[in-house]
Structure formats: C-alpha cells, structure tokens
XYZ file of C-alpha atoms in Angstrom:
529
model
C 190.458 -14.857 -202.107
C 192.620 -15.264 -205.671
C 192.306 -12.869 -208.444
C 191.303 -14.217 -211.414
C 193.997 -14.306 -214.037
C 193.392 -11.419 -216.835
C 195.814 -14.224 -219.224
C 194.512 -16.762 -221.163
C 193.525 -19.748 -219.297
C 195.284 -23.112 -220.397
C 194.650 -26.943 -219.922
C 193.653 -28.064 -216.820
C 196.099 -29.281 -214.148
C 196.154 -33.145 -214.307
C 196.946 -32.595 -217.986
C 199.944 -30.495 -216.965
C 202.291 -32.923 -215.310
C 205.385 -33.872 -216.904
C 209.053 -35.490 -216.556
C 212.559 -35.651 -217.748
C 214.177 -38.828 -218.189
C 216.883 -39.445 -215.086
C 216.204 -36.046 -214.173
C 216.246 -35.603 -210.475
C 214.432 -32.613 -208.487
C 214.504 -30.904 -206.055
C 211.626 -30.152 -203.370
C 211.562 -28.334 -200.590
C 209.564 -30.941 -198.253
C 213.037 -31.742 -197.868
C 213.658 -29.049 -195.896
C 210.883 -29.279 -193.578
C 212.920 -30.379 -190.792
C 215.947 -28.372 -189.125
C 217.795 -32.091 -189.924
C 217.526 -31.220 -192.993
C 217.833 -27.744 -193.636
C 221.331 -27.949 -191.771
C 222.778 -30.394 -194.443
C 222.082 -28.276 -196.821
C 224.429 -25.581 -196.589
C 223.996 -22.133 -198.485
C 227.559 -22.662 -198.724
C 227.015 -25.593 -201.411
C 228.503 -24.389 -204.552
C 226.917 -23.928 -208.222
C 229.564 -26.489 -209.062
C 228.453 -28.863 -206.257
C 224.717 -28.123 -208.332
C 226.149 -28.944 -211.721
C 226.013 -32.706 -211.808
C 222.753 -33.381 -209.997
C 220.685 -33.858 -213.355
C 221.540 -34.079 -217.012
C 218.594 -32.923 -219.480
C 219.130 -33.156 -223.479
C 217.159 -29.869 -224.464
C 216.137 -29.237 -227.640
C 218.245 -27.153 -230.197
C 215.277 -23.893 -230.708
C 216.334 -20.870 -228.246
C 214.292 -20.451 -224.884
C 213.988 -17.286 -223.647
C 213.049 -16.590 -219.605
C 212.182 -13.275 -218.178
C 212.718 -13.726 -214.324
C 211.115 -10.723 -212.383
C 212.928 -10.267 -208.672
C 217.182 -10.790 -208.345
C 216.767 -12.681 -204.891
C 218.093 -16.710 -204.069
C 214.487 -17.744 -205.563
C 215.713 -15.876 -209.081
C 219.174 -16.517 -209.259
C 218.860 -20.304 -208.122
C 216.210 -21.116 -210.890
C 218.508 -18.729 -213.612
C 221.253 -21.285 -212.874
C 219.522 -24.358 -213.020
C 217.927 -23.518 -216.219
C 221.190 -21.648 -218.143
C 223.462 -25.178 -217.200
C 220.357 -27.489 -218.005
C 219.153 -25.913 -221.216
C 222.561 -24.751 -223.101
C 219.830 -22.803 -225.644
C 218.269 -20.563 -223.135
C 219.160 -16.835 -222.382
C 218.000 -15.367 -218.999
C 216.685 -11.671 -218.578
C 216.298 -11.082 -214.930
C 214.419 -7.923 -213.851
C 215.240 -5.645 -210.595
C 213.319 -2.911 -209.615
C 216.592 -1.121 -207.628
C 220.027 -0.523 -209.048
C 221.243 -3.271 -206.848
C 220.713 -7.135 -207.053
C 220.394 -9.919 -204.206
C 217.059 -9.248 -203.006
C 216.810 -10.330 -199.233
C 220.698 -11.207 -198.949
C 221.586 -7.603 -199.197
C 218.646 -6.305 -197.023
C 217.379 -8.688 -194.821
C 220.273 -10.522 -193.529
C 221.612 -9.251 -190.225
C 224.675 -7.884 -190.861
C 226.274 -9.865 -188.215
C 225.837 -12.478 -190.548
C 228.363 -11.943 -193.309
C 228.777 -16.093 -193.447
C 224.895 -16.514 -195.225
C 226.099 -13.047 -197.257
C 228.847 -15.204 -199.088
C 226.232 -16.314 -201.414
C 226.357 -13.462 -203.318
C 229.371 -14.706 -204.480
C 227.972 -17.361 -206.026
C 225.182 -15.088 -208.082
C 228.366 -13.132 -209.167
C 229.242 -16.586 -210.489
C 225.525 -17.224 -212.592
C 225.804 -13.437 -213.917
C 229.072 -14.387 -215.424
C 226.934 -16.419 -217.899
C 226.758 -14.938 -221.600
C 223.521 -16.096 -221.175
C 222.266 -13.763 -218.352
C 221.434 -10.395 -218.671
C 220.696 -8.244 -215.330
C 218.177 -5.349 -216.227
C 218.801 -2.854 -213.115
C 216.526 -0.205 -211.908
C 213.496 -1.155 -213.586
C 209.985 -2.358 -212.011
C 207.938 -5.379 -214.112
C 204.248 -4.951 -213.222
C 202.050 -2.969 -211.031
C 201.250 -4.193 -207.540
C 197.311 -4.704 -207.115
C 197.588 -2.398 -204.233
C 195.511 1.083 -204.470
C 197.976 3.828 -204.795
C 200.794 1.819 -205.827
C 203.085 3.455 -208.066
C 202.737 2.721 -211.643
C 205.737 0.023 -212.891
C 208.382 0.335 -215.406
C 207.196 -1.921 -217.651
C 203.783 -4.222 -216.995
C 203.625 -8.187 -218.112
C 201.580 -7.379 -220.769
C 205.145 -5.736 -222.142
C 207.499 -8.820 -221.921
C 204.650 -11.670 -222.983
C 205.822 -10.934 -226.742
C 209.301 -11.203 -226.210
C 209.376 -14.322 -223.707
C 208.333 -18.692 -223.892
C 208.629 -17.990 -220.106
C 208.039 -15.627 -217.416
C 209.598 -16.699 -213.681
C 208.070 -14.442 -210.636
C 210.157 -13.983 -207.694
C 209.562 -10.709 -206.528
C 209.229 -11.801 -203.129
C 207.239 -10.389 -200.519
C 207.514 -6.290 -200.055
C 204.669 -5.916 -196.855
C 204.283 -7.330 -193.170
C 200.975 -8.733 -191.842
C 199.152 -6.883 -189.464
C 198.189 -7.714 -186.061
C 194.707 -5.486 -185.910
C 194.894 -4.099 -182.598
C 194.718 -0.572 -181.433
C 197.657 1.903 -181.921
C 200.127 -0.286 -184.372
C 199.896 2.261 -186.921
C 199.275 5.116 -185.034
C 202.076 5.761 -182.337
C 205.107 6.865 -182.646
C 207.533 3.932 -181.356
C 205.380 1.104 -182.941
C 207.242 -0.120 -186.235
C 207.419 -3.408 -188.147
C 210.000 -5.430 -187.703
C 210.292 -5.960 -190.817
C 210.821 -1.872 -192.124
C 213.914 -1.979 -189.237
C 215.054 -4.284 -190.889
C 215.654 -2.604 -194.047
C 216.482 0.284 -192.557
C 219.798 -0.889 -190.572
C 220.224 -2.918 -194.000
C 220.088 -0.019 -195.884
C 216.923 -0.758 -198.094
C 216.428 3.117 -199.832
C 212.462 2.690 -199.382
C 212.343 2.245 -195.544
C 215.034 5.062 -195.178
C 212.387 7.602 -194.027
C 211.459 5.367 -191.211
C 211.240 7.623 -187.668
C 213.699 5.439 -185.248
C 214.889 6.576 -182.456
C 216.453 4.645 -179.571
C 216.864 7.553 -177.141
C 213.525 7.726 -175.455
C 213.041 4.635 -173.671
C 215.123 1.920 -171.912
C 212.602 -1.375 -172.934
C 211.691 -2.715 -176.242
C 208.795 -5.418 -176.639
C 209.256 -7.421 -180.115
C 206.025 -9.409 -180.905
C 206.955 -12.652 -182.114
C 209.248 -15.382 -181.942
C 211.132 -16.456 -185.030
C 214.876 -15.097 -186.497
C 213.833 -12.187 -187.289
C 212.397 -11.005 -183.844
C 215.609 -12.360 -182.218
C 217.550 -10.526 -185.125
C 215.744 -7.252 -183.915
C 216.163 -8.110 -180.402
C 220.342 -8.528 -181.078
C 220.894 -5.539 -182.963
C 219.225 -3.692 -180.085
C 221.387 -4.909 -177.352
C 224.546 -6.610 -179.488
C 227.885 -4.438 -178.094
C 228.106 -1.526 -180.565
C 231.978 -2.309 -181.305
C 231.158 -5.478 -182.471
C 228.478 -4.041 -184.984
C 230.683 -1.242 -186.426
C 232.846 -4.113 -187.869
C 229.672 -4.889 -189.799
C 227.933 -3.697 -193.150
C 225.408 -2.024 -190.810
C 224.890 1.168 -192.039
C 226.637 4.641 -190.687
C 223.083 5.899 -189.965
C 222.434 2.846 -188.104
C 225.284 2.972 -186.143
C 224.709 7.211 -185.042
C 221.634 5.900 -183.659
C 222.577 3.285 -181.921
C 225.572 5.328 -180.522
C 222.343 7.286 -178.772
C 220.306 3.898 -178.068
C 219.466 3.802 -173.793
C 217.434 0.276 -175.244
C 218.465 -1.928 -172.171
C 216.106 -4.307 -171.617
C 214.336 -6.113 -174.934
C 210.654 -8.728 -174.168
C 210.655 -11.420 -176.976
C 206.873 -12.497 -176.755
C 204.856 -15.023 -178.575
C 200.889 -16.475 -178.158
C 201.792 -19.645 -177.382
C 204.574 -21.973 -175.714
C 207.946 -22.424 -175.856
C 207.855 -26.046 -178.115
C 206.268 -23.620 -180.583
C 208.666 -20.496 -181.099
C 209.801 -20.310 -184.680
C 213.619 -19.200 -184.542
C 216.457 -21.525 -184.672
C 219.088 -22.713 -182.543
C 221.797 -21.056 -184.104
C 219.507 -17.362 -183.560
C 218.805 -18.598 -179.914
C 222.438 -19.389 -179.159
C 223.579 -16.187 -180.043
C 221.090 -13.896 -177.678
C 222.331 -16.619 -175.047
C 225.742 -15.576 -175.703
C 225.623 -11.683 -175.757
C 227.866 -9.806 -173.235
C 226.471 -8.164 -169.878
C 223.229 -9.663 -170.817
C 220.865 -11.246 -168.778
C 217.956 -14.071 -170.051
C 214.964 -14.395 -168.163
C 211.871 -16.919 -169.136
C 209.092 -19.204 -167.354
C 211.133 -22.189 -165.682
C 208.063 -23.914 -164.860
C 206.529 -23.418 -167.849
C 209.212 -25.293 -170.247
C 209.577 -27.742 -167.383
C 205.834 -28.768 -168.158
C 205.436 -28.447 -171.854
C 208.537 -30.684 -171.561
C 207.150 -33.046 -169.423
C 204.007 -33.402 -171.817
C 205.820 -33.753 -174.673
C 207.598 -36.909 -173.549
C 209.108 -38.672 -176.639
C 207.301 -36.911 -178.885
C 210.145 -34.177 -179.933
C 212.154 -34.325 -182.594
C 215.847 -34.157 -182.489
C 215.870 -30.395 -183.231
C 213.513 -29.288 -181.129
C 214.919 -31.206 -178.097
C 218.131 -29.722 -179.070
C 216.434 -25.825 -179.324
C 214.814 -26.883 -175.980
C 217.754 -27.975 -174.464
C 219.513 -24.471 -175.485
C 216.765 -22.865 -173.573
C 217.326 -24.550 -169.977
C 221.026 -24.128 -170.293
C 220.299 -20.548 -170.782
C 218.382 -21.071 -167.652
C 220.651 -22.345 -165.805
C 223.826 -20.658 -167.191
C 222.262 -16.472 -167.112
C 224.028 -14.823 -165.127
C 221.563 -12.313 -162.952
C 221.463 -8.305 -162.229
C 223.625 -7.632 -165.560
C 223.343 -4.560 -167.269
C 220.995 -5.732 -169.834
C 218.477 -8.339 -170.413
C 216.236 -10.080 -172.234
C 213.355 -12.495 -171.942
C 211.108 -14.770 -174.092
C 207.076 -14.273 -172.778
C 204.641 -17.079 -174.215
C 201.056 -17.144 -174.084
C 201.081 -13.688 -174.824
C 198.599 -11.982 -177.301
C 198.742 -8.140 -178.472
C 195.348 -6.899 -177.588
C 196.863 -2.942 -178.052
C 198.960 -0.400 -178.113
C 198.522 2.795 -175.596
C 200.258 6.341 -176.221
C 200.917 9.408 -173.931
C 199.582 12.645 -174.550
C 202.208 13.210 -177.434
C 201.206 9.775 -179.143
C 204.465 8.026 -177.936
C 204.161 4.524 -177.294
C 203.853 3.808 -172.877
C 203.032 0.498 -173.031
C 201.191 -3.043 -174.651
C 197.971 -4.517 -173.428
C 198.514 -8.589 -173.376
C 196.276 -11.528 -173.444
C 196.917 -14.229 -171.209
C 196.342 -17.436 -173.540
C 196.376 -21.062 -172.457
C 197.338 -23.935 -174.388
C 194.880 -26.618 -176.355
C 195.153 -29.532 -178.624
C 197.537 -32.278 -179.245
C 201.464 -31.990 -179.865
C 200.927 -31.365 -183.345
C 198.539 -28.949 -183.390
C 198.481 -26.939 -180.210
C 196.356 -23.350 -179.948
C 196.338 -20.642 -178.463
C 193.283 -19.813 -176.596
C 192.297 -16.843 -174.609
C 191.706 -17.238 -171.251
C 190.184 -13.384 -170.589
C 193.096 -12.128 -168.522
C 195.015 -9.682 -169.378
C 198.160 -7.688 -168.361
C 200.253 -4.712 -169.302
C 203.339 -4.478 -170.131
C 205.522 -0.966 -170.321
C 207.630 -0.518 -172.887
C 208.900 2.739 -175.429
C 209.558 0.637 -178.744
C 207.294 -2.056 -179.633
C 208.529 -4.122 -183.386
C 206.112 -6.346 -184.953
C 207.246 -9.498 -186.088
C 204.336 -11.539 -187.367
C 205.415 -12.366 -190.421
C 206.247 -10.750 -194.183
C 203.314 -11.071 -196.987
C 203.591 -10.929 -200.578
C 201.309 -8.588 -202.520
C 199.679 -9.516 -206.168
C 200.773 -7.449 -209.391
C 198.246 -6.658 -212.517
C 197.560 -9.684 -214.531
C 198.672 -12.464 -212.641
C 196.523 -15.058 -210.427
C 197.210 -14.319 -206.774
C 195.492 -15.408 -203.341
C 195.481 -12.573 -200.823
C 194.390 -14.595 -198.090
C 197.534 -16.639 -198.434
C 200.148 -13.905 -200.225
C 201.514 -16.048 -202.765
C 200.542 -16.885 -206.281
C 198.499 -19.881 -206.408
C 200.789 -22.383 -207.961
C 201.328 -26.412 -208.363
C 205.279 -27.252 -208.685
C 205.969 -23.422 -209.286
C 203.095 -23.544 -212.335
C 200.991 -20.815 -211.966
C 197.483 -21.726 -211.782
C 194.314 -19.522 -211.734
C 191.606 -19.653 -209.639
C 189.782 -22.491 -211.549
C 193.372 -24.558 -211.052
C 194.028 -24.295 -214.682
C 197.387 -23.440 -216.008
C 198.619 -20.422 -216.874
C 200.569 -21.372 -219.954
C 204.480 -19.904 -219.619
C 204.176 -18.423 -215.850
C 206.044 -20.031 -212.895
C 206.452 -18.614 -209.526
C 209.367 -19.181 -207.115
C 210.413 -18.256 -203.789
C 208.126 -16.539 -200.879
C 206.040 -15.722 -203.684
C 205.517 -19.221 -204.603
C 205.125 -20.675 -201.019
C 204.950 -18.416 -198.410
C 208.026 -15.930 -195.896
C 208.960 -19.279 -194.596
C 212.654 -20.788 -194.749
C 215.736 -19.747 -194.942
C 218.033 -19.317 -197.973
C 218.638 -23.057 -198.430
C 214.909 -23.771 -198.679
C 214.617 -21.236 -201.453
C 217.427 -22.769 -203.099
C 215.502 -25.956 -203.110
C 212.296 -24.761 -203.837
C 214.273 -22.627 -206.691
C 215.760 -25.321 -208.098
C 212.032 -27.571 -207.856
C 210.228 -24.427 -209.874
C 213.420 -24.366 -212.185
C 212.992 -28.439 -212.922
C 209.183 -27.605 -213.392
C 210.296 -25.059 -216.077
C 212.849 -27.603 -217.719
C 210.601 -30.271 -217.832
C 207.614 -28.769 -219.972
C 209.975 -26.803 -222.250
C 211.502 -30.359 -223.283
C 208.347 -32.159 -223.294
C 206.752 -29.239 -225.561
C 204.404 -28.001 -223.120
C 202.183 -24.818 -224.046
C 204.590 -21.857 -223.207
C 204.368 -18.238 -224.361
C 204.455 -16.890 -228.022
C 204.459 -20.298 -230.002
C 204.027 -20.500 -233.514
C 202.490 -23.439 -235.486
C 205.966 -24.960 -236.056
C 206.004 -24.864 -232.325
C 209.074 -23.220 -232.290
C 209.363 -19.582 -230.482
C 208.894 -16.656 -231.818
C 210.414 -14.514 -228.748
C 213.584 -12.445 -230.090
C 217.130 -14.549 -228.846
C 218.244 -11.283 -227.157
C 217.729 -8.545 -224.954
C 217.385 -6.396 -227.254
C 213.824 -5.416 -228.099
C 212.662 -4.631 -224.141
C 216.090 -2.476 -223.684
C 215.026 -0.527 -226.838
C 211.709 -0.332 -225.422
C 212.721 1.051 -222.189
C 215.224 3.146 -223.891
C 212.696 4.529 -226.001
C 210.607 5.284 -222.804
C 214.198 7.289 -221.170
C 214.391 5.044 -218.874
C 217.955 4.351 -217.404
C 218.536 0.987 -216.932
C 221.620 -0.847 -215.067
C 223.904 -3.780 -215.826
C 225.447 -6.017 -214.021
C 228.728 -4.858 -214.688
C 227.036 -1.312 -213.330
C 225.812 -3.146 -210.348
C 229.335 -4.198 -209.833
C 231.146 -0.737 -210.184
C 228.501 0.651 -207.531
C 229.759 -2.359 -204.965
C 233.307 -1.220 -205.596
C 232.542 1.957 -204.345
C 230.614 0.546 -201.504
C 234.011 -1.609 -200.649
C 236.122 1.473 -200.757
C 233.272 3.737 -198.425
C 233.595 0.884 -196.060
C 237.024 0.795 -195.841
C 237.676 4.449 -194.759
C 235.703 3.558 -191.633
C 236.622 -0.047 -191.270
C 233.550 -2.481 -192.520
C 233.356 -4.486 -195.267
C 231.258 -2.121 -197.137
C 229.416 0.950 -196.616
C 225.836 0.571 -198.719
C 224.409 3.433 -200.931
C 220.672 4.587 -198.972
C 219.240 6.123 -202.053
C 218.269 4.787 -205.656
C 220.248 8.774 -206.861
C 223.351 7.801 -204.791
C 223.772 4.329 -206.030
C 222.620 5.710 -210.494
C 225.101 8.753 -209.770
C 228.366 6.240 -209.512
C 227.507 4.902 -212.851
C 226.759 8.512 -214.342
C-alpha cells in the first residue's frame, strides 16, 4: 500500500509536465536491454556528460538537499551543478564515508566498476557541493528504527528542492520456515556488506568452518557474487579491498561445493554474462547443470531470443561442454526450484533446504513458475538468500511498501492520490526498484536530475517560495550545520572523508591491497579527531 504524504499536496500530475528547450534526457528504458546497458560504460566520464544538454537557468540561487551519497546522488548533483551554474548542492550521508553501494556492494574483485568513485571525487570538487558526513535525514517508517539526525521537516526551510536517494537498506523475505531462525541462514545481501566492510552488518555470525556445501537462493549477480567469493582462490582475493576479517575467515572456509538455485528456467536467471563467465572460469572448479533442460527451453524458444540472452545461453553450454569433472570444487545452477524451508539440528544449525519442484507455464514473455507438489531435499550448512534488496519508507514522505520505492512519475514524487509533491524527487533504487547496475542509475540519475532542471526553469511550485517567486532558502550551508552543531553533532566533510581514505590506502598497503576499509563508524570519526 503507499503512505499518504504528511506534506502538502500540490497540482495534479497532468498539470506537472514540463520541458527545456533542446534539452535532451536521459531515461533508463534505455537500458532495458543488456545491448544497451553495455554501451554505456560506467567508465563514461563527467566530461563525456558535459555537452549532452545546454539549459539557460535563471539568475535566483537554487538550493538542493540530496539525502543518500550513492551513483543515484552524485549523478543527479552533477547534472544539476553543470546545468544550473546558480545552484549549490548539500548532499546528506548517514556514515562518515560516501559512495553508497560502490564502496559496499561491489565485489571487491571488481575494482574496474570501483573507478567511479573517481569520478564523484571529481563532482565534490565543485564549490558548489557540500558533503555533510555522518549524519542521518529522516526516520525510517520501520517500528524500532532509530531516531535520525535530522528529519525532513528540518531541511524544508532551508531547501527549493529535496532529492531522495537513500537507496534500499533491507532484503525481501522468502516466508518459509527457519530463514530467520538458524544459525547458517543469512541474506545475501548482509554478506555482502560484511566482506565489504559495511560497519552495520559487522556483527553478522559467519562462519565457513562447519560445512563443506553452500545453497544460494537465487540467480542474479549478486548470488553468483556470493557464490565466487566462497570458492574464488584465496590468493587472488587478498590482492583485493576485501576486508582482513573477511579474509581470517575464509583462511578457515572447508565451503567446497556452492548450489546456485532459482524457481524457474534457465532463459530466466537474472545475472549477466560477464558474472556467469567468471564462475565458468574459476580454478579447480567444476560446473554442473540440467543438459536436457537448456537443450529444451532452447528448442522452444526458437527465434525468439534476443542477442544477449542467446549469448548468456550460449556461455552456459560451453560451460557444459568445457567443465572439467571430479575437480576439487564445484558448482551448479538448479532451476525450478522453490524454498519451501529451512531444517536445523538439535543445536539450530542449518542441515539442509526443503525444495519445490516447479514446472514451467506461459508464453516466452511471461513464463511462471508453478508448483507441481514434489518436493526434494537438499543438504547443505550455509544457505544465502538472494531474492532481492527492498527499500524502506522514512517519516513524511509518500512511499509504496508493496513495491519499496517512492511512488514517483519522472523522479516527481507523487502521493497516493498521484498528485505532486511540490520540491521532492526521488532517484535511484528508491525511485524504481534494486534493479540495474551502475550505468542504469546513472541514467535514471541523470532522467530525475533533467526532471529537476526542467520545473526549476519553467517556475514550477518548489519548496519555500515567496510571492516574488524567488527563494527564500539561505545560499549556503550554513544554517543546517549550525543546527546540527547546535545539537553536538559531529559532522564530516569531504575533505574528512578524504583524509580517512588516505589512511585506508596506507592500512592496505602494509598488507598488500589497495586499501584496507575502517569496520566501525568510531574507527573511521577517530582519524579525523
């Protein structure tokens, strides 16, 4: 359901469309193929962005508070700070540390899609853009949730807009028996963090040393991410930013054998070919799957595949053919597989999974997964769910639970009538959903960011306007630092941010890496003490 909005409702929707003269957007349709999505490189420059659009803005100052330092904030920061000369940026981070998702959610095998952090280094160079470190903007909806640093209702006076990109901080759930319960069951999506260093999931029991098979459920990156980090030579990962911690438990890992399993076929897993051809390619590993069962999804399919999923498809039967057998590890992909639970031993220690056997209905573009009422077990001592992440609403802003995103049109915010919410935008995996990679956000960025541009210079309702219609926000950053100072709340700059990744750099040299990550909010505030 969506949460009403506790702002002021504005003018309906089909009032709220608007343009810019020759100014081109971006959308993120455009992504919606891996065609696509390949072309557009995270590797394309802010200076390859600069001359896609031209915008003559008008002379008053616009102020932006962007809550969430991810791809989805920084992208739309840099749009808007090279397309409106007048604006300043204030972007909000709950931890000491920017980057959002690059810093803890890429593998760390992946230091390629990390370069993009570069890039941010390049927007926070702006006189324009302040980073305000350490300090949380509104309080999830969630009971129990710990009470923010500041709420909305703090930064409407001092804003015309307010950008939300927090991002999505919870996994779904599958709603079987034992997930929560026993002791080797985990989300994917907490591991995650916790090899990446992510201080909140630092608590999180993992240990490797009890059992010899893991079973990941699901079947996009991130499950084969999980899957490679489990079975990936350890040499290879100590060259990484994978944490020290990681790396002593891994040093004790017997994980030998990892099941990759999804509810329905093998034309429908979600990760891509570059994820599938590294599992193909690790050392001493053997692949398994169902033969037979690609063979006949193939044969279905005919002509009806498009050029990246014959291509993913095509990476699947060489792995077929090319595995070699009886190595010292393996892994497989399972499909038409559903959880139905989780069983423990006596001391609550995951044994083994309870499957579904599905079967297959519908046409090509829209095939189910439908129980057939067999089932199978399947043993196993680690067991990482990987269903998906899910946003989660703050105080005071529209949101739709069933979906976990603010409801939106173009990154507007809209409430649950579809009116506007006058000065609110939404970008990222909070705007659309955990789908993408980093290039899609960039797009989808950059299409909330035109959104933004386009009813500032067509004198759309925003926040805090006078009768003039000029703004009355302040033209600095002033007034919500005093305010948090005035709370004793420490707060950290980007130039802080950057001391505390020095000291990172010269951790990870003493062992080798390219950095070795602060696991605690104290650790990383004590370098800038």
């Amino acid at each position: 359901m969506i949460r009403l909005s506790l702002l002021t409702r504005g003018q309906p929707l089909a009032q709220a469309r608007c343009s810019i003269p020759n100014h081109r957007t971006f959308s993120p349709s455009v992504l919606n193929n891996s065609n696509n999505t390949r072309s557009f490189s995270t590797a394309w420059t802010l200076r390859n962005a600069s001359n896609d659009t031209t915008t003559a803005a008008p002379a008053k100052p616009f102020k932006v508070a962007v809550i969430g330092s991810g791809p989805g904030g920084f992208y739309a920061a840099h749009r808007i700070l090279k397309h409106v000369p007048q604006s300043s940026i204030d972007m909000f981070e709950a931890l000491p540390v920017p980057h959002g998702l690059v810093r803890f959610g890429v593998a760390p095998d992946h230091p390629e899609v990390k370069n993009v952090m570069h890039t941010f280094d390049e927007v926070a160079e702006n006189p324009n853009f302040t980073f305000i470190g350490n300090t949380s903007v509104g309080t999830f909806v969630t009971p129990g949730s710990k009470k923010a640093d500041l709420e909305i209702s703090d930064l409407r006076p001092y804003y015309d807009a307010i950008l939300l990109s927090y991002g999505a901080h919870e996994d779904r759930l599958l709603g079987v028996s034992g997930e929560q319960s026993l002791k080797g069951v985990m989300a994917a999506r907490s591991f995650v963090g916790f090899y990446n260093g992510l201080p909140c999931e630092q608590d999180l029991e993992v240990d490797l040393s009890k059992a010899d098979t893991a079973v990941v459920i699901g079947q996009g990156n991130v499950a084969l991410d999980v899957a490679r980090i489990l079975l990936a030579p350890l040499e290879e990962l100590r060259k990484t930013d994978l944490t020290e911690k990681m790396v002593s438990i891994l040093e004790k890992s017997r994980v030998k054998h990892v099941h990759v399993v999804g509810r329905r076929g093998p034309l429908e897993v979600a990760f891509t070919a570059k994820e599938l051809r590294e599992m193909l390619q690790l050392p001493d590993t053997t692949f398994h799957m169902d033969q037979g069962l690609l063979a006949s999804e193939l044969e279905r399919a005919g002509k009806t595949l498009d050029r990246p999923r014959k291509r993913l498809m095509g990476l699947l039967e060489k792995g077929i053919k090319e595995s070699k057998p009886d190595q010292p590890k393996s892994w497989s992909l399972h499909f038409l597989r559903s959880p139905l639970g989780f069983t423990g031993d006596e001391n609550d220690q995951l044994k083994a999974i309870e499957l579904g056997i599905n079967r297959l209905e519908g046409d090509n573009s829209n095939r189910k997964a439908v129980a057939t009422g067999e089932k199978e077990m399947l043993e196993c001592g680690l067991a990482f769910r990987s269903i998906g992440y899910k946003s989660v609403g703050i105080q005071g802003i529209p949101f739709d639970g069933r979906k976990g995103v603010v409801p939106n049109m173009d990154g507007k915010v809209v409430d649950a009538e579809q009116n506007i919410v006058p000065g609110f935008y939404a970008s990222g995996w909070l705007k659309r959903g955990p789908i993408g990679v980093i290039a899609t956000t960039m797009a989808d960025a950059y299409q909330t960011a035109d959104t933004i541009i386009a009813d500032w210079t067509s004198g759309q309702p925003m926040l805090n306007k006078r009768s003039d219609g000029a703004s009355s926000s302040s033209s600095s950053s002033k007034p919500v630092l005093e305010l948090l100072k005035s709370k004793g709340h420490k707060t950290i700059s980007y130039q802080d941010w950057k001391k505390i990744e020095q000291k990172e750099f010269e951790l990870g040299a003493k062992v080798g890496k390219p950095r070795e990550k602060f696991l605690t909010v104290e650790e990383m505030l004590k370098v800038v003490d």
